[in-house]
Coordinates of C-alpha atoms and ligand atoms in Angstrom, one line a residue:
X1 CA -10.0 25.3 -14.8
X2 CA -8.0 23.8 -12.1
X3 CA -4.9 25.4 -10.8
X4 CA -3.4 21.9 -9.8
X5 CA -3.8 18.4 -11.2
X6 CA -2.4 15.6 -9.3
X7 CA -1.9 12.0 -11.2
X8 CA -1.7 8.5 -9.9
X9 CA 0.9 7.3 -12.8
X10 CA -0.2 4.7 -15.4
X11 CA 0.2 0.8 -14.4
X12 CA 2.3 -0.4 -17.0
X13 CA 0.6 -4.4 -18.0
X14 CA -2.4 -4.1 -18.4
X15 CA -5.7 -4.8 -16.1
X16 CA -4.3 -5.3 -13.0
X17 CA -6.9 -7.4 -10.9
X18 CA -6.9 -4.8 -7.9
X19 CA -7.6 -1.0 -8.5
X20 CA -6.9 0.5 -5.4
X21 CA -8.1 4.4 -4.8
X22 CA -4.7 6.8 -4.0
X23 CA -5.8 8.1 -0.7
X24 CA -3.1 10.4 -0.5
X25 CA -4.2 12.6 -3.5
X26 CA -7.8 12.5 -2.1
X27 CA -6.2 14.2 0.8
X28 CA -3.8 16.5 -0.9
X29 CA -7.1 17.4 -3.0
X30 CA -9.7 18.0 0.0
X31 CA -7.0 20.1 1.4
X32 CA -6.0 22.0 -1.5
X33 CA -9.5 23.2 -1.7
X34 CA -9.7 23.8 1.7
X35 CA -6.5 26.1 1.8
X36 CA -8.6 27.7 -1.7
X37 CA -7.3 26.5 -4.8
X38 CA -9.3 24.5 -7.5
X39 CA -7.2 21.1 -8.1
X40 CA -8.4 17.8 -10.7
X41 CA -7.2 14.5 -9.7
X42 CA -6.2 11.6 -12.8
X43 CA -6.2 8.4 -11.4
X44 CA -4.8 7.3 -14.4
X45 CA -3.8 3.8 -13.1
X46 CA -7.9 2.9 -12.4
X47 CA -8.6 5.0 -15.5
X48 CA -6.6 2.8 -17.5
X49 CA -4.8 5.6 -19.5
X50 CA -1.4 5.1 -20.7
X51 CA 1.5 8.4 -20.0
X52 CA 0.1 10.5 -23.8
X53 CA -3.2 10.0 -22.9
X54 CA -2.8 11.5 -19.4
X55 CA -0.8 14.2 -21.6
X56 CA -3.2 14.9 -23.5
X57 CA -5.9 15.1 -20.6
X58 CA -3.2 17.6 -18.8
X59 CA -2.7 20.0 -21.9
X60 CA -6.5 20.4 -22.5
X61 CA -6.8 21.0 -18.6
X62 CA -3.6 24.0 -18.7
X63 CA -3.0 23.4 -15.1
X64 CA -0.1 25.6 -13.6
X65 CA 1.3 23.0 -11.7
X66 CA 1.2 19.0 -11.9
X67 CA 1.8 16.6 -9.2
X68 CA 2.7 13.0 -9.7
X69 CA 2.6 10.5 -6.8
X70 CA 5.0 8.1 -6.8
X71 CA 6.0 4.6 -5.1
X72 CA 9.1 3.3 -6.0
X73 CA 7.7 0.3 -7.7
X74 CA 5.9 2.8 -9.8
X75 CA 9.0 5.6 -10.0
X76 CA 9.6 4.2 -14.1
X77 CA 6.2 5.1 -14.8
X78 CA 6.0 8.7 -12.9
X79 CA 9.4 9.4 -14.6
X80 CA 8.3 8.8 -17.7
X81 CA 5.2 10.9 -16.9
X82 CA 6.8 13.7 -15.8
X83 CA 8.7 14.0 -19.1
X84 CA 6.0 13.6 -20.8
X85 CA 3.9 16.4 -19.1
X86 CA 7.3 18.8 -19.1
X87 CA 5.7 20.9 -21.7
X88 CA 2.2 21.1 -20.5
X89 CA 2.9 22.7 -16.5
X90 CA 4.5 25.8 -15.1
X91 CA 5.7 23.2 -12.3
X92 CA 6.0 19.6 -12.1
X93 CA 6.5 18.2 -8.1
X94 CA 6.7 14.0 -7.3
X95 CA 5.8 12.9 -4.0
X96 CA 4.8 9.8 -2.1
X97 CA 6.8 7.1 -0.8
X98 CA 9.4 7.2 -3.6
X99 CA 10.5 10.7 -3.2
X100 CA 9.9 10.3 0.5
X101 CA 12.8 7.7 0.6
X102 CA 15.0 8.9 -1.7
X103 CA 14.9 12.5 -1.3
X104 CA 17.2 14.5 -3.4
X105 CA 18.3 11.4 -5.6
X106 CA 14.7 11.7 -7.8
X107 CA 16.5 15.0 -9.6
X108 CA 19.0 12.6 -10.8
X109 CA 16.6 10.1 -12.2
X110 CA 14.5 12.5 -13.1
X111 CA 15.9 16.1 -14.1
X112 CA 12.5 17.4 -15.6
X113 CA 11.1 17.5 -12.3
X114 CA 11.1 21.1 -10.5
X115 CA 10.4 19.8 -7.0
X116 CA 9.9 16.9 -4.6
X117 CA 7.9 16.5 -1.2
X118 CA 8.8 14.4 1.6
X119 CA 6.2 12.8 4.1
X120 CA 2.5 13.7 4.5
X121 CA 1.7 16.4 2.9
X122 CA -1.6 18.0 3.5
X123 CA -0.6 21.0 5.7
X124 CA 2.8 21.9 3.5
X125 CA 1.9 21.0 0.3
X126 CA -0.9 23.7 0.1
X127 CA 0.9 26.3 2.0
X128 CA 4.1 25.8 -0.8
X129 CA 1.5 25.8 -3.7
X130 CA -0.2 28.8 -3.1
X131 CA 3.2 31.0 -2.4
X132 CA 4.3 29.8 -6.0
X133 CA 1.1 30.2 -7.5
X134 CA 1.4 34.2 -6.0
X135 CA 4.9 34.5 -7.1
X136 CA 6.9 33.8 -4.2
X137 CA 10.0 32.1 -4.4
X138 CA 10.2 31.0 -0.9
X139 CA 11.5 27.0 0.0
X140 CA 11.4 26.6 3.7
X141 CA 8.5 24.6 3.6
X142 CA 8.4 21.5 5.5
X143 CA 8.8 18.2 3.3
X144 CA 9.8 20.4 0.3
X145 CA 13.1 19.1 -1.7
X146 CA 14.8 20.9 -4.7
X147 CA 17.4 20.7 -6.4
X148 CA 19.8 22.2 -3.9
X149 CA 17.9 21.4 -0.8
X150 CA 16.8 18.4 1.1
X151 CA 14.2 18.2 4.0
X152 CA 12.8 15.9 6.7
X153 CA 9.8 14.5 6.2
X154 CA 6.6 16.3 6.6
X155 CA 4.0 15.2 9.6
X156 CA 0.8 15.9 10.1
X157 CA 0.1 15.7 13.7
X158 CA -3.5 15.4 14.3
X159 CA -4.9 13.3 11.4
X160 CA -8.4 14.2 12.8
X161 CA -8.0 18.0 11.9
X162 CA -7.5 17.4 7.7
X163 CA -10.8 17.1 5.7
X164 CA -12.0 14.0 4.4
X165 CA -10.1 12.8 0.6
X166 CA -12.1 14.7 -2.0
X167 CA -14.0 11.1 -3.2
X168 CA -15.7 13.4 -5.4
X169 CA -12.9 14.0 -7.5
X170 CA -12.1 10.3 -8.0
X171 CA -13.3 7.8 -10.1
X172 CA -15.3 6.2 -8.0
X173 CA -17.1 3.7 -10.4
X174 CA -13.4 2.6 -10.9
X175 CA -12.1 0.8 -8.1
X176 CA -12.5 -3.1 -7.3
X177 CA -11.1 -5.5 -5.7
X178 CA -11.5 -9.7 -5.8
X179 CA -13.3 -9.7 -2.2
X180 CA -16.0 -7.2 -2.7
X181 CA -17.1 -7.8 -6.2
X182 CA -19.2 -5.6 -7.8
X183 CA -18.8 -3.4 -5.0
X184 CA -18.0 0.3 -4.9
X185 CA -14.9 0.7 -2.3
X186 CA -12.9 3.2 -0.5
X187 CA -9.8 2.6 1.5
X188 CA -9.6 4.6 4.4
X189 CA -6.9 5.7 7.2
X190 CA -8.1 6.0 10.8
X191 CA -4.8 6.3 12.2
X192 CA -0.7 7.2 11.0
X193 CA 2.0 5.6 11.7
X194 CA 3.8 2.4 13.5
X195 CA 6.1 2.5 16.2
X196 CA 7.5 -0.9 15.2
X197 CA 10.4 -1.6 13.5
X198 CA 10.6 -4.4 10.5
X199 CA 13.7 -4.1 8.7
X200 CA 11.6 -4.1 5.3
X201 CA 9.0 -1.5 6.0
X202 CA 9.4 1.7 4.3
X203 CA 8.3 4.5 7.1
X204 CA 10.0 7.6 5.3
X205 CA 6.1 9.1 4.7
X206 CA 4.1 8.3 8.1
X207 CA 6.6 7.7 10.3
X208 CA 7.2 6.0 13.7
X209 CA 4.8 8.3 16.1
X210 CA 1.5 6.7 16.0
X211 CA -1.2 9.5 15.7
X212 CA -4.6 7.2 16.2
X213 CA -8.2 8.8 14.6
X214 CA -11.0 9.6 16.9
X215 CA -13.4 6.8 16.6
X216 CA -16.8 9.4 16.2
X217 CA -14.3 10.8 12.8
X218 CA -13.6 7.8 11.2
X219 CA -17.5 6.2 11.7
X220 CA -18.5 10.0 10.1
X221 CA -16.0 9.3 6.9
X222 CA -17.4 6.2 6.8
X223 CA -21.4 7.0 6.9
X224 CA -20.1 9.8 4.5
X225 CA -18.7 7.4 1.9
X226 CA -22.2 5.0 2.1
X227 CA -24.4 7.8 1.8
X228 CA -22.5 10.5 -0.8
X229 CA -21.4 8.0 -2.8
X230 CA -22.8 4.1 -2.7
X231 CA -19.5 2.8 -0.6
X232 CA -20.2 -0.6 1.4
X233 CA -16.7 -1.6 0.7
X234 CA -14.0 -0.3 3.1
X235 CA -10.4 -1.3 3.2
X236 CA -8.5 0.0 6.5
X237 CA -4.8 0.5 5.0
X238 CA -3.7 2.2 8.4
X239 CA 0.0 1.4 9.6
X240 CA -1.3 -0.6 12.4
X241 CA -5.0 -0.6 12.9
X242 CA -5.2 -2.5 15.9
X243 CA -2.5 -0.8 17.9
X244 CA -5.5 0.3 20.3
X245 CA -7.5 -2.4 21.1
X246 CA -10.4 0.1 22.8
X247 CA -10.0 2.3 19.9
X248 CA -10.8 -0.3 17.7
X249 CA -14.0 -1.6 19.8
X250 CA -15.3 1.8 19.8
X251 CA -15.3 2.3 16.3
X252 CA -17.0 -1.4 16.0
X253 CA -19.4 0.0 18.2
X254 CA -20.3 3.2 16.9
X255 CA -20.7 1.2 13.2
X256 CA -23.1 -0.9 15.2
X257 CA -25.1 1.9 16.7
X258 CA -25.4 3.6 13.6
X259 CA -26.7 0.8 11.7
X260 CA -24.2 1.1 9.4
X261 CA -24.5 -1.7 7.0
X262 CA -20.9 -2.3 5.2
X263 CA -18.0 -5.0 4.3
X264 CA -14.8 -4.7 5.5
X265 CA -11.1 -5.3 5.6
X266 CA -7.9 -4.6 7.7
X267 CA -4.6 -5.6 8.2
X268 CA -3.5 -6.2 11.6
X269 CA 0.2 -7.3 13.8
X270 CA -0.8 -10.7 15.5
X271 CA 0.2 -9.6 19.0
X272 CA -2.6 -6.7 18.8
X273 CA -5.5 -8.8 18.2
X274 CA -7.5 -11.2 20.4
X275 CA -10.9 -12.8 20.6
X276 CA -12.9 -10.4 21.9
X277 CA -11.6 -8.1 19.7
X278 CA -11.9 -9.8 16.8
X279 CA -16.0 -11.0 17.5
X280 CA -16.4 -6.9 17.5
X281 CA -14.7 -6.4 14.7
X282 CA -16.8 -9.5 13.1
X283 CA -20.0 -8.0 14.0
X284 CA -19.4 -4.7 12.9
X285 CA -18.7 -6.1 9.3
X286 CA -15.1 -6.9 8.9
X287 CA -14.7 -9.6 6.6
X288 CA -10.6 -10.4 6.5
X289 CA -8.0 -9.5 8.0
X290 CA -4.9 -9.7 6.9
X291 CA -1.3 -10.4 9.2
X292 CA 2.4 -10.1 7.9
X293 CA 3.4 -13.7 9.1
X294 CA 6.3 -13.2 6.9
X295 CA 8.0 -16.7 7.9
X296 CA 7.2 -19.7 10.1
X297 CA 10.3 -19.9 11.7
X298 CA 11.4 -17.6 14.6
X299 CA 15.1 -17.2 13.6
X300 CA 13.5 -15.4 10.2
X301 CA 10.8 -13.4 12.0
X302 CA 14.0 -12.2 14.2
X303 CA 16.4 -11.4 11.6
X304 CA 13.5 -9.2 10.4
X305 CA 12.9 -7.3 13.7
X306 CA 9.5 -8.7 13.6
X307 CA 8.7 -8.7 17.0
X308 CA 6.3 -11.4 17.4
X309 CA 6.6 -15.1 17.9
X310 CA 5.4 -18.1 15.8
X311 CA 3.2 -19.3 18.8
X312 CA 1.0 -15.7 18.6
X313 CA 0.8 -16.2 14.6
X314 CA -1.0 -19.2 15.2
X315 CA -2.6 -17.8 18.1
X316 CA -3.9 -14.6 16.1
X317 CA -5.0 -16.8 12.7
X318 CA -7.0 -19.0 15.1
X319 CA -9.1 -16.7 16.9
X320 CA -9.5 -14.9 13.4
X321 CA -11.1 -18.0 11.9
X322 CA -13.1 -18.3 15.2
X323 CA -14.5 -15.4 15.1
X324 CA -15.7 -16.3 11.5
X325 CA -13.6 -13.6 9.7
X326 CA -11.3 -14.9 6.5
X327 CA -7.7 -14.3 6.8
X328 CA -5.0 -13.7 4.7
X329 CA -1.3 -14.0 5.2
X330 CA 1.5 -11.9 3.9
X331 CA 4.5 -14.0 3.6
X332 CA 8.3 -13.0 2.4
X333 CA 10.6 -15.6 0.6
X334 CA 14.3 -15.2 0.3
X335 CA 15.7 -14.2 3.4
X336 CA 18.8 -14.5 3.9
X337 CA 19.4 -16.5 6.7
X338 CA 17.0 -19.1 5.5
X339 CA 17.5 -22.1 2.7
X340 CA 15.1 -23.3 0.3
X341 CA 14.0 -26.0 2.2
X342 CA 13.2 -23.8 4.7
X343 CA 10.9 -21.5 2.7
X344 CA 9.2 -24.3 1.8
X345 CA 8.4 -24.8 5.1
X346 CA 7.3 -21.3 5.0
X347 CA 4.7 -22.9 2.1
X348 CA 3.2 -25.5 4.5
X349 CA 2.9 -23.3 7.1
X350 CA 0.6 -20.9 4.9
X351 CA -1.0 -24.3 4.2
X352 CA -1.6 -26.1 7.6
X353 CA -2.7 -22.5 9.2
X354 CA -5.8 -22.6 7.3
X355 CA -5.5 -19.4 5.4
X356 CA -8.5 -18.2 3.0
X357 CA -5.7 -16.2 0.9
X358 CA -1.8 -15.9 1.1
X359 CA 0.6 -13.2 -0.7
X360 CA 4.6 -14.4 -1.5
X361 CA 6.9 -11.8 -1.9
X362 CA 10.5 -11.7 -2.5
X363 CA 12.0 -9.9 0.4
X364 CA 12.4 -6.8 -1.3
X365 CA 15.0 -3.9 0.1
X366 CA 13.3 -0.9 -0.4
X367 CA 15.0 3.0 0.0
X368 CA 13.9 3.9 2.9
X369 CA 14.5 0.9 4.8
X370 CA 16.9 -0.6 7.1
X371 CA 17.4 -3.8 4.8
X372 CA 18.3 -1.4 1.7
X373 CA 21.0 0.0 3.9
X374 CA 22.3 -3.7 4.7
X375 CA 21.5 -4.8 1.1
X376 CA 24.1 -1.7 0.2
X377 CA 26.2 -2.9 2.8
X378 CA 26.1 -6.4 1.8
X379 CA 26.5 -6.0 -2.2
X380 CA 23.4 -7.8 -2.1
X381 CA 20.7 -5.0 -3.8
X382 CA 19.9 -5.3 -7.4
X383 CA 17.0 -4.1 -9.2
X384 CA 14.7 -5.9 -11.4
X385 CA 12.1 -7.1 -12.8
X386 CA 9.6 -8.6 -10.0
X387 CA 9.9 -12.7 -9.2
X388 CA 6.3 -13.1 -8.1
X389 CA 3.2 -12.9 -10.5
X390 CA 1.2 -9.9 -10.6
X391 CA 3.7 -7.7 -10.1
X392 CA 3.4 -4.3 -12.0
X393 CA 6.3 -1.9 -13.2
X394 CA 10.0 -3.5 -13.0
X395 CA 11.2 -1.3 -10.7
X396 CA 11.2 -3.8 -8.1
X397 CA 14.5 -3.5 -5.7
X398 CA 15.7 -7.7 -5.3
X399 CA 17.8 -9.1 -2.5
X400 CA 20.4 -11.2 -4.7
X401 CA 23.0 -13.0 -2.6
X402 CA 25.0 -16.3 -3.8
X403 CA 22.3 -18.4 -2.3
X404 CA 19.5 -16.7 -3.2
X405 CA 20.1 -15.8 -6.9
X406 CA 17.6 -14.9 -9.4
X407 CA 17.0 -18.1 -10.7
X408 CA 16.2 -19.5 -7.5
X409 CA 14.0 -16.6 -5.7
X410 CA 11.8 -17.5 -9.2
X411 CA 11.6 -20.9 -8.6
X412 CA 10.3 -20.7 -5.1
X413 CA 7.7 -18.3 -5.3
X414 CA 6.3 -20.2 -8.8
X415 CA 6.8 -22.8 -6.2
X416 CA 4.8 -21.3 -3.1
X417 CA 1.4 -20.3 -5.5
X418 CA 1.7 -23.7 -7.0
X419 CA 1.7 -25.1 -3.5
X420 CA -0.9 -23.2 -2.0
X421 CA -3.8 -22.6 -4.4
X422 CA -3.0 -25.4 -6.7
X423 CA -3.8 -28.0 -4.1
X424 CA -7.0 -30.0 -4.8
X425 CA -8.3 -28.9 -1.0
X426 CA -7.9 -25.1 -1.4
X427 CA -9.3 -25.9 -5.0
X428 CA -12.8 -26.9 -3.4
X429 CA -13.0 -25.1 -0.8
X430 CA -13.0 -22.1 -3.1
X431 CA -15.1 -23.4 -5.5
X432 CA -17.8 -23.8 -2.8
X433 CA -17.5 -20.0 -1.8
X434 CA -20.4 -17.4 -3.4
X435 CA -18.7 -15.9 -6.2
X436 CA -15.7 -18.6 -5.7
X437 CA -15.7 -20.3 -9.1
X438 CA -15.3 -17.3 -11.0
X439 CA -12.8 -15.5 -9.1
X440 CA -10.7 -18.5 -8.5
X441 CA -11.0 -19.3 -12.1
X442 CA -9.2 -16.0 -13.1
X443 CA -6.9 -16.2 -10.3
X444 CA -6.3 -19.9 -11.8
X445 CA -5.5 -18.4 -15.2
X446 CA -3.7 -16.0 -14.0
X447 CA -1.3 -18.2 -12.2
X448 CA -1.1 -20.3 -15.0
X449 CA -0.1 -17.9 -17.1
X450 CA 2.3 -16.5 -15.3
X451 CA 4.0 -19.9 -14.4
X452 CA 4.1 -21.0 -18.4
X453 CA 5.2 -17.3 -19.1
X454 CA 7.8 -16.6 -16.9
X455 CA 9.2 -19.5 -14.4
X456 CA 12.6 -20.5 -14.9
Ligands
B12_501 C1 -2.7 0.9 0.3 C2 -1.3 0.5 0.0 C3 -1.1 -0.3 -1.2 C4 -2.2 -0.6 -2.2 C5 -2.5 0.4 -3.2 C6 -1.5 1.6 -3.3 C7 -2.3 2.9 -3.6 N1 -3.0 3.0 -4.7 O1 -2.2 3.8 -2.8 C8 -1.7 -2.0 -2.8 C9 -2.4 -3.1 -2.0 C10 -2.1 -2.2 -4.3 C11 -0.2 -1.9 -2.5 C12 0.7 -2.6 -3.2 C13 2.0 -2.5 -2.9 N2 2.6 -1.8 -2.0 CO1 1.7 -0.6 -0.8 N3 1.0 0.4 0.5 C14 -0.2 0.8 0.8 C15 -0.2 1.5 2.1 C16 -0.5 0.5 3.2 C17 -1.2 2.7 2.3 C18 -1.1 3.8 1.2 C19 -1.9 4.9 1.6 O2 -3.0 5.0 1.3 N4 -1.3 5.8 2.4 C20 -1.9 7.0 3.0 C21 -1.6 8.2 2.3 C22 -2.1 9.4 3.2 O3 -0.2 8.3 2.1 P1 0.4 8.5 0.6 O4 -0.4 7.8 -0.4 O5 1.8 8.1 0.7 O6 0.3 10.1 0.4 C23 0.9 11.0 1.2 C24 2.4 11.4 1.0 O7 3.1 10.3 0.4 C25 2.4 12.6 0.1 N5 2.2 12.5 -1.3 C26 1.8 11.4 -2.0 N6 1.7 11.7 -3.3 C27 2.0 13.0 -3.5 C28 2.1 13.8 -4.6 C29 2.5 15.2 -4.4 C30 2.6 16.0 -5.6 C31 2.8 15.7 -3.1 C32 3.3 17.1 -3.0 C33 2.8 14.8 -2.0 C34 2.3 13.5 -2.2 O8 1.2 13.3 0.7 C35 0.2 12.3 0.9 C36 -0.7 12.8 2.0 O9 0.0 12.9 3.2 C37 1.3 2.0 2.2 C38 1.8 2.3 3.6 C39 1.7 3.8 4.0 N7 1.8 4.0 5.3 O10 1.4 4.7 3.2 C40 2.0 0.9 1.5 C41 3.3 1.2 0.7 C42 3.0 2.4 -0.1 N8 3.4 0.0 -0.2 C43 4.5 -0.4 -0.4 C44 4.9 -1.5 -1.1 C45 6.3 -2.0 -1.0 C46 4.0 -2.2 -1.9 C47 4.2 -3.4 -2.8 C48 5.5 -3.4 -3.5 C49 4.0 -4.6 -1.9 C50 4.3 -6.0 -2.5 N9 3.2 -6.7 -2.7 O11 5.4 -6.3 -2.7 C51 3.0 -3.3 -3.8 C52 3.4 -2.5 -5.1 C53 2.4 -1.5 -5.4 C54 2.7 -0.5 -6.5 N10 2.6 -0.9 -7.8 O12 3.1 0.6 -6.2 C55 5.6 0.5 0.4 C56 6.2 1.4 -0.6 C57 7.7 1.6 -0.4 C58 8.3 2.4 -1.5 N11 9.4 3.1 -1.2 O13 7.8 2.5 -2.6 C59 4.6 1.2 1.5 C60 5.1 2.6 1.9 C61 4.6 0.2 2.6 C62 5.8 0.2 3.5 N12 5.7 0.8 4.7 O14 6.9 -0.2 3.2 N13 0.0 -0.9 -1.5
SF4_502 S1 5.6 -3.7 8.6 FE1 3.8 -3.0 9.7 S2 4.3 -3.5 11.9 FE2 6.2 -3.6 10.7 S3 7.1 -1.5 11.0 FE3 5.9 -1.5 9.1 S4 3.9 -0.8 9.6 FE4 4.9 -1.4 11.5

């Protein structure tokens, strides 16, 4: 029987159309059971399990302590967990982004919980487990809140020394995603943190210090992945993958050399990627790459402390398609110092740069961030339901000011899908894709749905 069980909460909606593995309790796990302990992962969310079955799993398991990971998108749902596992562990302890950024506040929201962590985990966490499991009362663990004592985040300094994520205590069969289908998939991290500094991104768990993987250790997770467990699906989810050029090129070239045959993605910053770079990348199987473009006009991408310009978008998205690799575009609607009109230029930018795939969101102000800080500032932070489709949970922190109200952030992101994948060009030229049809007839549906469902 395990000692520890560590949960990825429930999705509330059903069936979302990406199920994407929680690398961080692979981690936590592999290094639990390096450190000794026996610990069970529930990936409830790809399981499909709602919070009593997930209780129901825990009781039969009788673990002595549970951990729930949470983002703050999915805080409602861990909450609710957590009170519904109360009776079933000796110790209940939320970490993740959510906890990472708020720190102490969870006990508030959350009084059934015994203890948070802050930050990555995999060297504290352990330590902190087995003291409680022998008895010890101690707290000066790094990361570790309770209720009377906060912490700086945990780091982990050399990513390279933790074990691979225990795959073999996750559902492997599971996970999917709409650009490998039918095939099995692993996201992987090959380097921490992002020295950049957007005023939405949430840094509270990896930080600003950017601790880069050895290329010869992240080709060996991936070989291990293919040949342990049937992964030719790999999604690179670092901070900033391409903050190293070289590093990048010499993992390209060690998949090469090992005849590694696999798919996959990445999400790069435009200013780190160039053509040679990206005909590497193209030959050692990366199939999209995905840029936060966020806006097409420079005043937005500097109220946002992008850092990058709207020539080296176009720049980067070029040499992407070059190179034969699909791209997709994260954009953010709602700013501030923009008016609708001007989002909608936003729209046709997405449009006229060709992308295969483009993501709205509402710019969203996050704990953790510097915009949640401003949105405090400003009177401008509510929370909500989402605006966009597909959005899970209603946890969702919105930027409301008297321009951009709820009504109107609604309008212009039913708006910007409409716009962009309702247009008879993008129409055929997914159609026309293998696999196409199909996936662009659910994502039709879906759309549809949501804009008959909930536009205002
Ligand atoms: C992959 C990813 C996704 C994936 C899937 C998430 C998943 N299943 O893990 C997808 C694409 C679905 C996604 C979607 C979104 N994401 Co996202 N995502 C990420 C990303 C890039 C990597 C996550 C990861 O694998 N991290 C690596 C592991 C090692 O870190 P970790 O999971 O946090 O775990 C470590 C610690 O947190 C801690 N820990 C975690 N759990 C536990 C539990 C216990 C008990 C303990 C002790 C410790 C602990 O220890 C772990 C090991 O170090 C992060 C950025 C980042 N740097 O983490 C953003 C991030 C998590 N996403 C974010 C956001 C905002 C979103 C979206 C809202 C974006 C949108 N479209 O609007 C949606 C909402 C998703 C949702 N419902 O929660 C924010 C979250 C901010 C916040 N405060 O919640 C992040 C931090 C990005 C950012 N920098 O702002 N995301
Ligand atoms: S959004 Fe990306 S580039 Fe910007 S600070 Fe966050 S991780 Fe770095």
């Amino acid at each position: 029987m395990p000692q520890i069980v560590l949960i990825n909460p429930p999705i509330p909606g059903k069936n979302p159309s990406l199920r994407i593995p929680s690398l961080g309790l692979g981690y936590l796990a592999s290094s639990l059971r390096q450190a000794g302990m026996e610990a069970a992962v529930i990936d409830a969310a790809a399981l499909g399990l709602d919070h009593d079955a997930v209780a129901r799993r825990v009781a039969s398991l009788n673990p002595d302590i549970v951990g729930i990971t949470a983002t703050t998108p999915l805080s409602g749902s861990a909450y609710q967990l957590a009170k519904a596992l109360r009776p079933h562990a000796r110790w209940l302890i939320l970490g993740g982004a959510h906890p990472s950024a708020l720190s102490r506040r969870i006990f508030e929201h959350c009084p059934e919980l015994d203890y948070g962590f802050r930050g990555e985990a995999e060297e504290s966490f352990p330590r902190f487990a087995k003291a409680l499991l022998a008895g010890e009362r101690r707290t000066d663990f790094p990361g570790l809140i309770t209720k009377d004592q906060d912490s700086p985040p945990a780091s982990v300094r050399d990513p390279d020394r933790l074990p691979f994520p225990a795959w073999d205590l996750m559902p492997m069969d599971r996970y999917r995603h709409p650009l490998f289908p039918g095939e099995r998939l692993a996201t992987v991290f090959s380097s921490r943190g992002c020295p950049y500094q957007c005023i939405f991104c949430d840094k509270t768990v990896c930080g600003a210090k950017y601790r880069p993987r050895g290329p010869r250790s992240v080709v060996a997770e991936l070989e291990a992945l293919r040949s342990r467990h049937g992964v030719t699906a790999f999604m690179f989810y670092d901070d900033l993958f391409s903050l190293d050029r070289e590093r990048v090129i010499a993992i390209c070239r060690l998949i090469l050399e090992r005849g590694l045959k696999i798919r996959w993605k990445c999400e790069c910053r435009v200013n780190t990627v160039d053509a040679e770079l990206l005909s590497w990348m193209k030959k050692a199987g990366c199939v999209q790459v995905a840029f936060g473009i966020e806006t097409a006009h420079q005043k937005g991408l500097d109220w946002l402390r992008k850092g990058i310009k709207v020539g080296q978008v176009q720049d980067a998205v070029a040499h992407t398609r070059q190179a034969g690799i699909g791209v997709l575009g994260y954009f953010i609607l709602g700013l501030p110092v923009q008016d609708y009109e001007e989002e909608l230029e936003t729209v046709d930018f997405a449009v006229r740069l060709g992308l295969d795939y483009a993501q709205f969101a509402s710019l969203s102000p996050f704990p953790g961030t510097p915009l949640y800080d401003l949105a405090q500032e400003k009177g401008w932070y509510k929370e909500g339901p989402g605006v966009a489709p597909e959005e899970y949970g209603d946890t969702r922190p919105l930027l409301i000011t008297d321009y951009w109200t709820e009504a109107r952030l609604k309008r212009i992101m039913n708006q910007a899908y409409r716009r962009f994948y309702l247009r008879p060009g993008y129409i055929l030229k997914t159609a026309l894709r293998p696999s196409g049809f199909l996936a662009l007839a659910r994502s039709g549906l879906r759309l549809l749905g949501w804009m008959l469902g909930r536009s205002s």
